């Protein structure tokens, strides 16, 4: 099950993306929050959670996570697009 996945933040972000694509955004948010409890400064987790929260209608909190993801990894330009989409 999900609990048996390795404690790898990239895998958790991908799992959350798959859950979101499957129409399970609340479960995606839970996976990301649990991963962030162990990896609070992982930019991909913040970006993924920001996108999920935005989709759930929690735009202000989602934007905060999207901004934080960019600040944590300014050289990772792949994090800029979700932020731009969140601001649109």
PDB file of C-alpha atoms in Angstrom:
ATOM      1  CA  UNK A   1       0.000   0.000   0.000  1.00  0.00           C
ATOM      2  CA  UNK A   2       0.890   3.687   0.103  1.00  0.00           C
ATOM      3  CA  UNK A   3       2.334   3.376   3.598  1.00  0.00           C
ATOM      4  CA  UNK A   4       4.937   0.892   2.337  1.00  0.00           C
ATOM      5  CA  UNK A   5       6.486   3.263  -0.212  1.00  0.00           C
ATOM      6  CA  UNK A   6      10.066   4.274   0.513  1.00  0.00           C
ATOM      7  CA  UNK A   7      10.457   7.592   2.302  1.00  0.00           C
ATOM      8  CA  UNK A   8      11.410   9.319  -0.936  1.00  0.00           C
ATOM      9  CA  UNK A   9       9.943  12.794  -1.496  1.00  0.00           C
ATOM     10  CA  UNK A  10      10.122  12.539  -5.303  1.00  0.00           C
ATOM     11  CA  UNK A  11       8.184   9.256  -5.255  1.00  0.00           C
ATOM     12  CA  UNK A  12       5.612  10.782  -2.913  1.00  0.00           C
ATOM     13  CA  UNK A  13       5.188  13.787  -5.229  1.00  0.00           C
ATOM     14  CA  UNK A  14       4.659  11.441  -8.178  1.00  0.00           C
ATOM     15  CA  UNK A  15       2.166   9.360  -6.203  1.00  0.00           C
ATOM     16  CA  UNK A  16       0.274  12.522  -5.299  1.00  0.00           C
ATOM     17  CA  UNK A  17       0.199  13.542  -8.951  1.00  0.00           C
ATOM     18  CA  UNK A  18      -1.243  10.151  -9.906  1.00  0.00           C
ATOM     19  CA  UNK A  19      -3.858  10.424  -7.153  1.00  0.00           C
ATOM     20  CA  UNK A  20      -4.800  13.907  -8.318  1.00  0.00           C
ATOM     21  CA  UNK A  21      -5.083  12.686 -11.925  1.00  0.00           C
ATOM     22  CA  UNK A  22      -7.329   9.872 -10.673  1.00  0.00           C
ATOM     23  CA  UNK A  23      -9.705  12.398  -9.102  1.00  0.00           C
ATOM     24  CA  UNK A  24      -8.502  11.871  -5.532  1.00  0.00           C
ATOM     25  CA  UNK A  25      -7.088  15.303  -4.628  1.00  0.00           C
ATOM     26  CA  UNK A  26      -7.783  14.995  -0.903  1.00  0.00           C
ATOM     27  CA  UNK A  27      -5.752  11.790  -0.711  1.00  0.00           C
ATOM     28  CA  UNK A  28      -3.021  13.471  -2.794  1.00  0.00           C
ATOM     29  CA  UNK A  29      -2.899  16.350  -0.304  1.00  0.00           C
ATOM     30  CA  UNK A  30      -2.636  13.905   2.604  1.00  0.00           C
ATOM     31  CA  UNK A  31       0.274  12.049   0.977  1.00  0.00           C
ATOM     32  CA  UNK A  32       2.076  15.350   0.399  1.00  0.00           C
ATOM     33  CA  UNK A  33       1.472  16.655   3.924  1.00  0.00           C
ATOM     34  CA  UNK A  34       2.809  13.416   5.414  1.00  0.00           C
ATOM     35  CA  UNK A  35       5.900  13.599   3.197  1.00  0.00           C
ATOM     36  CA  UNK A  36       6.434  17.261   4.080  1.00  0.00           C
ATOM     37  CA  UNK A  37       6.397  16.404   7.779  1.00  0.00           C
ATOM     38  CA  UNK A  38       9.639  14.490   7.110  1.00  0.00           C
ATOM     39  CA  UNK A  39      10.982  16.713   4.311  1.00  0.00           C
ATOM     40  CA  UNK A  40       9.779  20.250   5.117  1.00  0.00           C
ATOM     41  CA  UNK A  41      12.126  21.987   2.683  1.00  0.00           C
ATOM     42  CA  UNK A  42      11.678  19.813  -0.385  1.00  0.00           C
ATOM     43  CA  UNK A  43      10.707  22.080  -3.297  1.00  0.00           C
ATOM     44  CA  UNK A  44       8.845  19.427  -5.320  1.00  0.00           C
ATOM     45  CA  UNK A  45       6.616  18.607  -2.361  1.00  0.00           C
ATOM     46  CA  UNK A  46       5.734  22.269  -1.886  1.00  0.00           C
ATOM     47  CA  UNK A  47       5.026  22.675  -5.596  1.00  0.00           C
ATOM     48  CA  UNK A  48       2.854  19.566  -5.754  1.00  0.00           C
ATOM     49  CA  UNK A  49       0.915  20.515  -2.618  1.00  0.00           C
ATOM     50  CA  UNK A  50       0.403  24.024  -3.954  1.00  0.00           C
ATOM     51  CA  UNK A  51      -1.097  22.653  -7.149  1.00  0.00           C
ATOM     52  CA  UNK A  52      -3.376  20.232  -5.299  1.00  0.00           C
ATOM     53  CA  UNK A  53      -4.572  22.916  -2.895  1.00  0.00           C
ATOM     54  CA  UNK A  54      -5.237  25.291  -5.769  1.00  0.00           C
ATOM     55  CA  UNK A  55      -7.373  22.606  -7.422  1.00  0.00           C
ATOM     56  CA  UNK A  56      -9.224  22.103  -4.126  1.00  0.00           C
ATOM     57  CA  UNK A  57     -10.096  25.812  -4.052  1.00  0.00           C
ATOM     58  CA  UNK A  58      -7.543  26.702  -1.366  1.00  0.00           C
ATOM     59  CA  UNK A  59      -5.761  29.194  -3.621  1.00  0.00           C
ATOM     60  CA  UNK A  60      -4.050  31.419  -0.984  1.00  0.00           C
ATOM     61  CA  UNK A  61      -2.468  28.461   0.799  1.00  0.00           C
ATOM     62  CA  UNK A  62      -1.652  26.815  -2.522  1.00  0.00           C
ATOM     63  CA  UNK A  63       0.106  29.944  -3.760  1.00  0.00           C
ATOM     64  CA  UNK A  64       2.137  30.112  -0.552  1.00  0.00           C
ATOM     65  CA  UNK A  65       3.449  26.598  -1.216  1.00  0.00           C
ATOM     66  CA  UNK A  66       4.123  27.387  -4.881  1.00  0.00           C
ATOM     67  CA  UNK A  67       6.105  30.519  -3.943  1.00  0.00           C
ATOM     68  CA  UNK A  68       7.996  28.584  -1.287  1.00  0.00           C
ATOM     69  CA  UNK A  69       8.955  25.881  -3.795  1.00  0.00           C
ATOM     70  CA  UNK A  70      10.556  28.484  -6.058  1.00  0.00           C
ATOM     71  CA  UNK A  71      12.371  30.150  -3.161  1.00  0.00           C
ATOM     72  CA  UNK A  72      13.788  26.799  -2.055  1.00  0.00           C
ATOM     73  CA  UNK A  73      15.198  26.086  -5.500  1.00  0.00           C
ATOM     74  CA  UNK A  74      15.606  29.283  -7.535  1.00  0.00           C
ATOM     75  CA  UNK A  75      17.648  27.496 -10.202  1.00  0.00           C
ATOM     76  CA  UNK A  76      14.939  24.876 -10.853  1.00  0.00           C
ATOM     77  CA  UNK A  77      12.951  26.589 -13.588  1.00  0.00           C
ATOM     78  CA  UNK A  78      10.452  23.706 -13.791  1.00  0.00           C
ATOM     79  CA  UNK A  79       8.935  25.065 -10.570  1.00  0.00           C
ATOM     80  CA  UNK A  80       8.127  28.433 -12.157  1.00  0.00           C
ATOM     81  CA  UNK A  81       5.344  27.197 -14.464  1.00  0.00           C
ATOM     82  CA  UNK A  82       3.080  25.870 -11.673  1.00  0.00           C
ATOM     83  CA  UNK A  83       3.550  29.185  -9.860  1.00  0.00           C
ATOM     84  CA  UNK A  84       2.656  31.158 -12.991  1.00  0.00           C
ATOM     85  CA  UNK A  85      -0.414  28.962 -13.542  1.00  0.00           C
ATOM     86  CA  UNK A  86      -1.433  29.455  -9.920  1.00  0.00           C
ATOM     87  CA  UNK A  87      -1.221  33.211 -10.327  1.00  0.00           C
ATOM     88  CA  UNK A  88      -3.283  33.176 -13.532  1.00  0.00           C
TER      89      UNK A  88
END
